[in-house]
mmCIF file of N, CA, C and O in Angstrom:
data_model
loop_
_atom_site.group_PDB
_atom_site.id
_atom_site.type_symbol
_atom_site.label_atom_id
_atom_site.label_comp_id
_atom_site.label_asym_id
_atom_site.label_seq_id
_atom_site.Cartn_x
_atom_site.Cartn_y
_atom_site.Cartn_z
ATOM 1 N N UNK Z 1 0.819 -1.186 -0.003
ATOM 2 C CA UNK Z 1 0.002 0.000 0.000
ATOM 3 C C UNK Z 1 0.870 1.257 0.000
ATOM 4 O O UNK Z 1 0.568 2.190 -0.732
ATOM 5 N N UNK Z 2 1.913 1.200 0.820
ATOM 6 C CA UNK Z 2 2.788 2.362 0.913
ATOM 7 C C UNK Z 2 3.528 2.588 -0.423
ATOM 8 O O UNK Z 2 3.695 3.721 -0.857
ATOM 9 N N UNK Z 3 3.963 1.537 -1.074
ATOM 10 C CA UNK Z 3 4.653 1.686 -2.360
ATOM 11 C C UNK Z 3 3.711 2.215 -3.433
ATOM 12 O O UNK Z 3 4.125 2.921 -4.354
ATOM 13 N N UNK Z 4 2.431 1.854 -3.327
ATOM 14 C CA UNK Z 4 1.442 2.335 -4.267
ATOM 15 C C UNK Z 4 1.250 3.850 -4.110
ATOM 16 O O UNK Z 4 1.172 4.592 -5.093
ATOM 17 N N UNK Z 5 1.229 4.346 -2.875
ATOM 18 C CA UNK Z 5 1.104 5.774 -2.614
ATOM 19 C C UNK Z 5 2.331 6.533 -3.107
ATOM 20 O O UNK Z 5 2.220 7.616 -3.694
ATOM 21 N N UNK Z 6 3.510 5.963 -2.885
ATOM 22 C CA UNK Z 6 4.744 6.595 -3.332
ATOM 23 C C UNK Z 6 4.774 6.659 -4.864
ATOM 24 O O UNK Z 6 5.141 7.676 -5.445
ATOM 25 N N UNK Z 7 4.362 5.566 -5.515
ATOM 26 C CA UNK Z 7 4.333 5.534 -6.978
ATOM 27 C C UNK Z 7 3.374 6.578 -7.526
ATOM 28 O O UNK Z 7 3.681 7.268 -8.511
ATOM 29 N N UNK Z 8 2.209 6.712 -6.899
ATOM 30 C CA UNK Z 8 1.238 7.709 -7.351
ATOM 31 C C UNK Z 8 1.761 9.127 -7.126
ATOM 32 O O UNK Z 8 1.553 10.006 -7.967
ATOM 33 N N UNK Z 9 2.447 9.353 -6.025
ATOM 34 C CA UNK Z 9 3.002 10.673 -5.729
ATOM 35 C C UNK Z 9 4.089 11.028 -6.747
ATOM 36 O O UNK Z 9 4.148 12.172 -7.248
ATOM 37 N N UNK Z 10 4.955 10.077 -7.076
ATOM 38 C CA UNK Z 10 6.006 10.301 -8.061
ATOM 39 C C UNK Z 10 5.386 10.578 -9.434
ATOM 40 O O UNK Z 10 5.802 11.490 -10.164
ATOM 41 N N UNK Z 11 4.371 9.798 -9.799
ATOM 42 C CA UNK Z 11 3.692 9.984 -11.065
ATOM 43 C C UNK Z 11 3.062 11.380 -11.130
ATOM 44 O O UNK Z 11 3.170 12.086 -12.147
ATOM 45 N N UNK Z 12 2.401 11.804 -10.044
ATOM 46 C CA UNK Z 12 1.761 13.119 -10.003
ATOM 47 C C UNK Z 12 2.814 14.223 -10.103
ATOM 48 O O UNK Z 12 2.613 15.230 -10.795
ATOM 49 N N UNK Z 13 3.953 14.032 -9.455
ATOM 50 C CA UNK Z 13 5.034 15.010 -9.510
ATOM 51 C C UNK Z 13 5.596 15.122 -10.931
ATOM 52 O O UNK Z 13 5.823 16.210 -11.443
ATOM 53 N N UNK Z 14 5.805 13.982 -11.582
ATOM 54 C CA UNK Z 14 6.298 13.988 -12.956
ATOM 55 C C UNK Z 14 5.296 14.649 -13.906
ATOM 56 O O UNK Z 14 5.674 15.409 -14.789
ATOM 57 N N UNK Z 15 4.046 14.342 -13.726
ATOM 58 C CA UNK Z 15 3.012 14.918 -14.568
ATOM 59 C C UNK Z 15 2.953 16.435 -14.392
ATOM 60 O O UNK Z 15 2.838 17.177 -15.368
ATOM 61 N N UNK Z 16 3.077 16.892 -13.171
ATOM 62 C CA UNK Z 16 3.038 18.330 -12.890
ATOM 63 C C UNK Z 16 4.270 19.024 -13.463
ATOM 64 O O UNK Z 16 4.182 20.153 -13.962
ATOM 65 N N UNK Z 17 5.411 18.374 -13.431
ATOM 66 C CA UNK Z 17 6.630 19.010 -13.935
ATOM 67 C C UNK Z 17 6.665 19.060 -15.456
ATOM 68 O O UNK Z 17 7.390 19.856 -16.042
ATOM 69 N N UNK Z 18 5.893 18.248 -16.118
ATOM 70 C CA UNK Z 18 5.856 18.244 -17.583
ATOM 71 C C UNK Z 18 4.881 19.261 -18.144
ATOM 72 O O UNK Z 18 4.799 19.434 -19.351
ATOM 73 N N UNK Z 19 4.161 19.929 -17.320
ATOM 74 C CA UNK Z 19 3.193 20.924 -17.783
ATOM 75 C C UNK Z 19 3.898 22.082 -18.473
ATOM 76 O O UNK Z 19 5.061 22.375 -18.219
ATOM 77 N N UNK Z 20 3.200 22.740 -19.359
ATOM 78 C CA UNK Z 20 3.808 23.854 -20.086
ATOM 79 C C UNK Z 20 3.867 25.084 -19.201
ATOM 80 O O UNK Z 20 2.984 25.331 -18.387
ATOM 81 N N UNK Z 21 4.919 25.841 -19.408
ATOM 82 C CA UNK Z 21 5.069 27.083 -18.664
ATOM 83 C C UNK Z 21 4.345 28.175 -19.431
ATOM 84 O O UNK Z 21 4.394 28.229 -20.652
ATOM 85 N N UNK Z 22 3.711 29.041 -18.707
ATOM 86 C CA UNK Z 22 3.004 30.138 -19.341
ATOM 87 C C UNK Z 22 3.985 31.287 -19.536
ATOM 88 O O UNK Z 22 4.689 31.672 -18.622
ATOM 89 N N UNK Z 23 4.018 31.798 -20.747
ATOM 90 C CA UNK Z 23 4.883 32.938 -21.049
ATOM 91 C C UNK Z 23 4.205 34.205 -20.573
ATOM 92 O O UNK Z 23 2.983 34.312 -20.562
ATOM 93 N N UNK Z 24 5.017 35.151 -20.187
ATOM 94 C CA UNK Z 24 4.477 36.433 -19.763
ATOM 95 C C UNK Z 24 3.853 37.108 -20.970
ATOM 96 O O UNK Z 24 4.394 37.056 -22.069
ATOM 97 N N UNK Z 25 2.709 37.718 -20.779
ATOM 98 C CA UNK Z 25 2.073 38.385 -21.916
ATOM 99 C C UNK Z 25 2.944 39.534 -22.412
ATOM 100 O O UNK Z 25 3.542 40.268 -21.626
ATOM 101 N N UNK Z 26 3.053 39.655 -23.725
ATOM 102 C CA UNK Z 26 3.842 40.732 -24.307
ATOM 103 C C UNK Z 26 2.903 41.703 -24.999
ATOM 104 O O UNK Z 26 1.872 41.322 -25.540
ATOM 105 N N UNK Z 27 3.308 42.944 -24.990
ATOM 106 C CA UNK Z 27 2.511 43.963 -25.657
ATOM 107 C C UNK Z 27 2.720 43.835 -27.155
ATOM 108 O O UNK Z 27 3.829 43.593 -27.610
ATOM 109 N N UNK Z 28 1.664 43.972 -27.923
ATOM 110 C CA UNK Z 28 1.828 43.900 -29.383
ATOM 111 C C UNK Z 28 2.669 45.068 -29.885
ATOM 112 O O UNK Z 28 2.618 46.164 -29.331
ATOM 113 N N UNK Z 29 3.455 44.832 -30.911
ATOM 114 C CA UNK Z 29 4.292 45.868 -31.504
ATOM 115 C C UNK Z 29 3.405 46.761 -32.360
ATOM 116 O O UNK Z 29 2.665 46.285 -33.205
ATOM 117 N N UNK Z 30 3.489 48.038 -32.094
ATOM 118 C CA UNK Z 30 2.682 48.973 -32.869
ATOM 119 C C UNK Z 30 3.341 49.232 -34.220
ATOM 120 O O UNK Z 30 4.521 48.953 -34.416
ATOM 121 N N UNK Z 31 2.589 49.777 -35.126
ATOM 122 C CA UNK Z 31 3.104 50.079 -36.463
ATOM 123 C C UNK Z 31 4.246 51.085 -36.374
ATOM 124 O O UNK Z 31 5.242 50.952 -37.069
ATOM 125 N N UNK Z 32 4.109 52.063 -35.512
ATOM 126 C CA UNK Z 32 5.156 53.078 -35.356
ATOM 127 C C UNK Z 32 6.447 52.452 -34.871
ATOM 128 O O UNK Z 32 7.525 52.771 -35.375
ATOM 129 N N UNK Z 33 6.345 51.531 -33.898
ATOM 130 C CA UNK Z 33 7.538 50.857 -33.396
ATOM 131 C C UNK Z 33 8.168 49.989 -34.488
ATOM 132 O O UNK Z 33 9.379 49.948 -34.633
ATOM 133 N N UNK Z 34 7.349 49.311 -35.260
ATOM 134 C CA UNK Z 34 7.856 48.458 -36.328
ATOM 135 C C UNK Z 34 8.577 49.288 -37.378
ATOM 136 O O UNK Z 34 9.645 48.905 -37.859
ATOM 137 N N UNK Z 35 8.016 50.442 -37.719
ATOM 138 C CA UNK Z 35 8.641 51.313 -38.712
ATOM 139 C C UNK Z 35 9.958 51.859 -38.177
ATOM 140 O O UNK Z 35 10.960 51.872 -38.880
ATOM 141 N N UNK Z 36 9.983 52.282 -36.915
ATOM 142 C CA UNK Z 36 11.226 52.831 -36.373
ATOM 143 C C UNK Z 36 12.280 51.744 -36.203
ATOM 144 O O UNK Z 36 13.462 52.008 -36.367
ATOM 145 N N UNK Z 37 11.879 50.505 -35.892
ATOM 146 C CA UNK Z 37 12.837 49.398 -35.828
ATOM 147 C C UNK Z 37 13.432 49.129 -37.200
ATOM 148 O O UNK Z 37 14.631 48.909 -37.333
ATOM 149 N N UNK Z 38 12.590 49.153 -38.223
ATOM 150 C CA UNK Z 38 13.052 48.919 -39.591
ATOM 151 C C UNK Z 38 13.970 50.052 -40.036
ATOM 152 O O UNK Z 38 14.987 49.814 -40.680
ATOM 153 N N UNK Z 39 13.631 51.271 -39.679
ATOM 154 C CA UNK Z 39 14.448 52.424 -40.034
ATOM 155 C C UNK Z 39 15.807 52.343 -39.330
ATOM 156 O O UNK Z 39 16.835 52.624 -39.946
ATOM 157 N N UNK Z 40 15.803 51.935 -38.068
ATOM 158 C CA UNK Z 40 17.063 51.801 -37.333
ATOM 159 C C UNK Z 40 17.964 50.752 -37.977
ATOM 160 O O UNK Z 40 19.167 50.949 -38.086
ATOM 161 N N UNK Z 41 17.373 49.660 -38.441
ATOM 162 C CA UNK Z 41 18.156 48.624 -39.124
ATOM 163 C C UNK Z 41 18.757 49.161 -40.415
ATOM 164 O O UNK Z 41 19.902 48.873 -40.746
ATOM 165 N N UNK Z 42 17.975 49.959 -41.146
ATOM 166 C CA UNK Z 42 18.487 50.510 -42.399
ATOM 167 C C UNK Z 42 19.590 51.531 -42.143
ATOM 168 O O UNK Z 42 20.567 51.591 -42.893
ATOM 169 N N UNK Z 43 19.461 52.311 -41.079
ATOM 170 C CA UNK Z 43 20.501 53.277 -40.731
ATOM 171 C C UNK Z 43 21.800 52.541 -40.395
ATOM 172 O O UNK Z 43 22.880 52.926 -40.853
ATOM 173 N N UNK Z 44 21.702 51.474 -39.620
ATOM 174 C CA UNK Z 44 22.893 50.690 -39.265
ATOM 175 C C UNK Z 44 23.509 50.056 -40.512
ATOM 176 O O UNK Z 44 24.729 50.075 -40.690
ATOM 177 N N UNK Z 45 22.662 49.516 -41.389
ATOM 178 C CA UNK Z 45 23.173 48.920 -42.628
ATOM 179 C C UNK Z 45 23.868 49.982 -43.481
ATOM 180 O O UNK Z 45 24.937 49.736 -44.049
ATOM 181 N N UNK Z 46 23.271 51.167 -43.567
ATOM 182 C CA UNK Z 46 23.870 52.259 -44.331
ATOM 183 C C UNK Z 46 25.186 52.714 -43.745
ATOM 184 O O UNK Z 46 26.137 52.997 -44.484
ATOM 185 N N UNK Z 47 25.268 52.754 -42.433
ATOM 186 C CA UNK Z 47 26.519 53.133 -41.781
ATOM 187 C C UNK Z 47 27.608 52.110 -42.085
ATOM 188 O O UNK Z 47 28.740 52.481 -42.395
ATOM 189 N N UNK Z 48 27.262 50.836 -42.015
ATOM 190 C CA UNK Z 48 28.240 49.787 -42.329
ATOM 191 C C UNK Z 48 28.718 49.888 -43.770
ATOM 192 O O UNK Z 48 29.912 49.763 -44.049
ATOM 193 N N UNK Z 49 27.783 50.103 -44.695
ATOM 194 C CA UNK Z 49 28.169 50.254 -46.101
ATOM 195 C C UNK Z 49 29.056 51.475 -46.291
ATOM 196 O O UNK Z 49 30.054 51.428 -47.012
ATOM 197 N N UNK Z 50 28.686 52.576 -45.658
ATOM 198 C CA UNK Z 50 29.467 53.815 -45.781
ATOM 199 C C UNK Z 50 30.886 53.605 -45.265
ATOM 200 O O UNK Z 50 31.858 53.946 -45.940
ATOM 201 N N UNK Z 51 30.998 53.024 -44.087
ATOM 202 C CA UNK Z 51 32.321 52.835 -43.499
ATOM 203 C C UNK Z 51 33.155 51.811 -44.256
ATOM 204 O O UNK Z 51 34.347 52.011 -44.455
ATOM 205 N N UNK Z 52 32.540 50.718 -44.692
ATOM 206 C CA UNK Z 52 33.299 49.639 -45.325
ATOM 207 C C UNK Z 52 33.571 49.868 -46.805
ATOM 208 O O UNK Z 52 34.608 49.429 -47.307
ATOM 209 N N UNK Z 53 32.660 50.505 -47.522
ATOM 210 C CA UNK Z 53 32.868 50.714 -48.954
ATOM 211 C C UNK Z 53 33.516 52.062 -49.254
ATOM 212 O O UNK Z 53 34.485 52.121 -50.001
ATOM 213 N N UNK Z 54 32.983 53.110 -48.684
ATOM 214 C CA UNK Z 54 33.511 54.443 -48.980
ATOM 215 C C UNK Z 54 34.886 54.646 -48.345
ATOM 216 O O UNK Z 54 35.750 55.296 -48.912
ATOM 217 N N UNK Z 55 35.067 54.047 -47.176
ATOM 218 C CA UNK Z 55 36.332 54.198 -46.464
ATOM 219 C C UNK Z 55 37.490 53.446 -47.088
ATOM 220 O O UNK Z 55 38.640 53.641 -46.702
ATOM 221 N N UNK Z 56 37.218 52.583 -48.054
ATOM 222 C CA UNK Z 56 38.300 51.860 -48.734
ATOM 223 C C UNK Z 56 39.152 52.792 -49.581
ATOM 224 O O UNK Z 56 40.354 52.580 -49.722
ATOM 225 N N UNK Z 57 38.516 53.799 -50.182
ATOM 226 C CA UNK Z 57 39.213 54.639 -51.158
ATOM 227 C C UNK Z 57 39.625 56.012 -50.626
ATOM 228 O O UNK Z 57 40.548 56.616 -51.159
ATOM 229 N N UNK Z 58 38.920 56.519 -49.645
ATOM 230 C CA UNK Z 58 39.237 57.864 -49.152
ATOM 231 C C UNK Z 58 38.780 58.014 -47.713
ATOM 232 O O UNK Z 58 38.083 57.156 -47.180
ATOM 233 N N UNK Z 59 39.185 59.133 -47.108
ATOM 234 C CA UNK Z 59 38.763 59.382 -45.725
ATOM 235 C C UNK Z 59 37.256 59.596 -45.699
ATOM 236 O O UNK Z 59 36.657 60.056 -46.672
ATOM 237 N N UNK Z 60 36.657 59.220 -44.600
ATOM 238 C CA UNK Z 60 35.210 59.362 -44.451
ATOM 239 C C UNK Z 60 34.885 60.763 -43.946
ATOM 240 O O UNK Z 60 35.493 61.244 -42.996
ATOM 241 N N UNK Z 61 33.944 61.374 -44.599
ATOM 242 C CA UNK Z 61 33.488 62.689 -44.177
ATOM 243 C C UNK Z 61 32.297 62.515 -43.237
ATOM 244 O O UNK Z 61 31.470 61.634 -43.431
ATOM 245 N N UNK Z 62 32.240 63.371 -42.243
ATOM 246 C CA UNK Z 62 31.097 63.356 -41.341
ATOM 247 C C UNK Z 62 29.861 63.787 -42.125
ATOM 248 O O UNK Z 62 29.954 64.701 -42.959
ATOM 249 N N UNK Z 63 28.747 63.144 -41.905
ATOM 250 C CA UNK Z 63 27.528 63.526 -42.640
ATOM 251 C C UNK Z 63 27.177 65.008 -42.494
ATOM 252 O O UNK Z 63 26.607 65.601 -43.401
ATOM 253 N N UNK Z 64 27.561 65.604 -41.391
ATOM 254 C CA UNK Z 64 27.228 67.009 -41.152
ATOM 255 C C UNK Z 64 28.128 67.985 -41.908
ATOM 256 O O UNK Z 64 27.881 69.187 -41.886
ATOM 257 N N UNK Z 65 29.176 67.485 -42.574
ATOM 258 C CA UNK Z 65 30.069 68.369 -43.321
ATOM 259 C C UNK Z 65 29.416 68.939 -44.575
ATOM 260 O O UNK Z 65 29.886 69.929 -45.125
ATOM 261 N N UNK Z 66 28.360 68.283 -45.054
ATOM 262 C CA UNK Z 66 27.646 68.737 -46.237
ATOM 263 C C UNK Z 66 26.155 68.778 -45.946
ATOM 264 O O UNK Z 66 25.673 68.085 -45.055
ATOM 265 N N UNK Z 67 25.443 69.562 -46.732
ATOM 266 C CA UNK Z 67 23.988 69.619 -46.580
ATOM 267 C C UNK Z 67 23.353 68.455 -47.331
ATOM 268 O O UNK Z 67 24.021 67.758 -48.100
ATOM 269 N N UNK Z 68 22.052 68.288 -47.143
ATOM 270 C CA UNK Z 68 21.312 67.225 -47.827
ATOM 271 C C UNK Z 68 21.421 67.379 -49.345
ATOM 272 O O UNK Z 68 21.619 66.402 -50.066
ATOM 273 N N UNK Z 69 21.319 68.606 -49.821
ATOM 274 C CA UNK Z 69 21.411 68.845 -51.270
ATOM 275 C C UNK Z 69 22.832 68.644 -51.777
ATOM 276 O O UNK Z 69 23.020 68.241 -52.936
ATOM 277 N N UNK Z 70 23.831 68.904 -50.954
ATOM 278 C CA UNK Z 70 25.225 68.662 -51.361
ATOM 279 C C UNK Z 70 25.530 67.174 -51.454
ATOM 280 O O UNK Z 70 26.318 66.751 -52.294
ATOM 281 N N UNK Z 71 24.920 66.376 -50.567
ATOM 282 C CA UNK Z 71 25.199 64.943 -50.541
ATOM 283 C C UNK Z 71 24.668 64.215 -51.769
ATOM 284 O O UNK Z 71 25.264 63.238 -52.221
ATOM 285 N N UNK Z 72 23.551 64.673 -52.306
ATOM 286 C CA UNK Z 72 22.916 63.950 -53.410
ATOM 287 C C UNK Z 72 23.852 63.723 -54.603
ATOM 288 O O UNK Z 72 24.039 62.584 -55.033
ATOM 289 N N UNK Z 73 24.479 64.759 -55.186
ATOM 290 C CA UNK Z 73 25.383 64.497 -56.318
ATOM 291 C C UNK Z 73 26.643 63.726 -55.908
ATOM 292 O O UNK Z 73 27.184 62.945 -56.699
ATOM 293 N N UNK Z 74 27.074 63.924 -54.673
ATOM 294 C CA UNK Z 74 28.252 63.181 -54.200
ATOM 295 C C UNK Z 74 27.937 61.688 -54.174
ATOM 296 O O UNK Z 74 28.724 60.867 -54.659
ATOM 297 N N UNK Z 75 26.788 61.341 -53.621
ATOM 298 C CA UNK Z 75 26.412 59.929 -53.536
ATOM 299 C C UNK Z 75 26.201 59.316 -54.918
ATOM 300 O O UNK Z 75 26.598 58.167 -55.156
ATOM 301 N N UNK Z 76 25.598 60.071 -55.830
ATOM 302 C CA UNK Z 76 25.398 59.557 -57.193
ATOM 303 C C UNK Z 76 26.740 59.281 -57.873
ATOM 304 O O UNK Z 76 26.920 58.252 -58.530
ATOM 305 N N UNK Z 77 27.674 60.205 -57.727
ATOM 306 C CA UNK Z 77 28.994 60.035 -58.338
ATOM 307 C C UNK Z 77 29.735 58.842 -57.721
ATOM 308 O O UNK Z 77 30.344 58.041 -58.421
ATOM 309 N N UNK Z 78 29.651 58.728 -56.423
ATOM 310 C CA UNK Z 78 30.359 57.655 -55.722
ATOM 311 C C UNK Z 78 29.721 56.290 -55.958
ATOM 312 O O UNK Z 78 30.401 55.271 -55.919
ATOM 313 N N UNK Z 79 28.420 56.252 -56.231
ATOM 314 C CA UNK Z 79 27.739 54.981 -56.488
ATOM 315 C C UNK Z 79 28.372 54.268 -57.677
ATOM 316 O O UNK Z 79 28.631 53.072 -57.622
ATOM 317 N N UNK Z 80 28.636 55.011 -58.720
ATOM 318 C CA UNK Z 80 29.246 54.416 -59.915
ATOM 319 C C UNK Z 80 30.654 53.921 -59.621
ATOM 320 O O UNK Z 80 31.042 52.833 -60.040
ATOM 321 N N UNK Z 81 31.427 54.721 -58.909
ATOM 322 C CA UNK Z 81 32.816 54.342 -58.613
ATOM 323 C C UNK Z 81 32.892 53.141 -57.686
ATOM 324 O O UNK Z 81 33.778 52.308 -57.809
ATOM 325 N N UNK Z 82 31.980 53.067 -56.731
ATOM 326 C CA UNK Z 82 32.009 51.989 -55.728
ATOM 327 C C UNK Z 82 31.250 50.743 -56.180
ATOM 328 O O UNK Z 82 31.248 49.744 -55.479
ATOM 329 N N UNK Z 83 30.582 50.837 -57.348
ATOM 330 C CA UNK Z 83 29.810 49.714 -57.881
ATOM 331 C C UNK Z 83 28.747 49.242 -56.886
ATOM 332 O O UNK Z 83 28.627 48.050 -56.598
ATOM 333 N N UNK Z 84 27.973 50.197 -56.361
ATOM 334 C CA UNK Z 84 26.907 49.895 -55.411
ATOM 335 C C UNK Z 84 25.554 49.993 -56.122
ATOM 336 O O UNK Z 84 25.362 50.852 -56.974
ATOM 337 N N UNK Z 85 24.632 49.115 -55.740
ATOM 338 C CA UNK Z 85 23.301 49.162 -56.353
ATOM 339 C C UNK Z 85 22.429 50.217 -55.658
ATOM 340 O O UNK Z 85 22.824 50.824 -54.670
ATOM 341 N N UNK Z 86 21.258 50.418 -56.205
ATOM 342 C CA UNK Z 86 20.362 51.456 -55.692
ATOM 343 C C UNK Z 86 19.931 51.204 -54.249
ATOM 344 O O UNK Z 86 19.788 52.139 -53.468
ATOM 345 N N UNK Z 87 19.725 49.942 -53.897
ATOM 346 C CA UNK Z 87 19.314 49.606 -52.525
ATOM 347 C C UNK Z 87 20.421 49.956 -51.539
ATOM 348 O O UNK Z 87 20.154 50.513 -50.463
ATOM 349 N N UNK Z 88 21.641 49.632 -51.886
ATOM 350 C CA UNK Z 88 22.765 49.958 -51.010
ATOM 351 C C UNK Z 88 22.929 51.465 -50.869
ATOM 352 O O UNK Z 88 23.174 51.978 -49.781
ATOM 353 N N UNK Z 89 22.771 52.180 -51.976
ATOM 354 C CA UNK Z 89 22.891 53.638 -51.921
ATOM 355 C C UNK Z 89 21.757 54.263 -51.115
ATOM 356 O O UNK Z 89 21.962 55.255 -50.425
ATOM 357 N N UNK Z 90 20.574 53.676 -51.198
ATOM 358 C CA UNK Z 90 19.453 54.178 -50.394
ATOM 359 C C UNK Z 90 19.755 54.014 -48.910
ATOM 360 O O UNK Z 90 19.452 54.892 -48.106
ATOM 361 N N UNK Z 91 20.388 52.910 -48.545
ATOM 362 C CA UNK Z 91 20.764 52.692 -47.137
ATOM 363 C C UNK Z 91 21.804 53.713 -46.696
ATOM 364 O O UNK Z 91 21.721 54.267 -45.595
ATOM 365 N N UNK Z 92 22.787 53.961 -47.545
ATOM 366 C CA UNK Z 92 23.813 54.962 -47.213
ATOM 367 C C UNK Z 92 23.164 56.341 -47.094
ATOM 368 O O UNK Z 92 23.460 57.097 -46.164
ATOM 369 N N UNK Z 93 22.264 56.666 -48.014
ATOM 370 C CA UNK Z 93 21.555 57.942 -47.948
ATOM 371 C C UNK Z 93 20.723 58.078 -46.684
ATOM 372 O O UNK Z 93 20.691 59.139 -46.062
ATOM 373 N N UNK Z 94 20.073 56.986 -46.290
ATOM 374 C CA UNK Z 94 19.286 57.003 -45.052
ATOM 375 C C UNK Z 94 20.179 57.263 -43.847
ATOM 376 O O UNK Z 94 19.834 58.031 -42.954
ATOM 377 N N UNK Z 95 21.341 56.616 -43.837
ATOM 378 C CA UNK Z 95 22.290 56.834 -42.731
ATOM 379 C C UNK Z 95 22.729 58.295 -42.692
ATOM 380 O O UNK Z 95 22.684 58.930 -41.639
ATOM 381 N N UNK Z 96 23.143 58.826 -43.829
ATOM 382 C CA UNK Z 96 23.638 60.215 -43.871
ATOM 383 C C UNK Z 96 22.539 61.185 -43.487
ATOM 384 O O UNK Z 96 22.741 62.089 -42.659
ATOM 385 N N UNK Z 97 21.338 60.996 -44.018
ATOM 386 C CA UNK Z 97 20.243 61.919 -43.709
ATOM 387 C C UNK Z 97 19.807 61.806 -42.253
ATOM 388 O O UNK Z 97 19.309 62.792 -41.685
ATOM 389 N N UNK Z 98 19.999 60.653 -41.642
ATOM 390 C CA UNK Z 98 19.626 60.512 -40.224
ATOM 391 C C UNK Z 98 20.555 61.298 -39.313
ATOM 392 O O UNK Z 98 20.203 61.613 -38.182
ATOM 393 N N UNK Z 99 21.743 61.618 -39.815
ATOM 394 C CA UNK Z 99 22.720 62.361 -39.010
ATOM 395 C C UNK Z 99 22.654 63.869 -39.227
ATOM 396 O O UNK Z 99 23.320 64.616 -38.533
ATOM 397 N N UNK Z 100 21.895 64.294 -40.215
ATOM 398 C CA UNK Z 100 21.797 65.738 -40.504
ATOM 399 C C UNK Z 100 20.796 66.413 -39.607
ATOM 400 O O UNK Z 100 19.867 65.899 -39.136
#
C-alpha cells in the first residue's frame, strides 16, 4: 500500500513538472515601433556600407560636413565608382540623412 502511494506521488510530480510554462504576456508591436525598428536597421546597414565601402578609397566625411542637397550628387557620383546598387545607396543615404 505504501509503495502504491509513493508511486502515485512520483507519477503526479512527474506529470506536474511536464506541464507547459506560461509565457508572460507581451505587448503587441505597434506600427510606429515596427517602422522605427526597420528604419534603425536601415541606418545601421547604411553606416556599415558607408564605413566599409567608402572608407576603402578615401577618408570618411562626417555627414554634417555637407547639406542634404550637397550629398545627393556626391552619392550619385560615388555609387558608380564603388559599384553599389540602388538599394545599397538608399541605405547609405538614409544613414547620412539621419545624421543631418
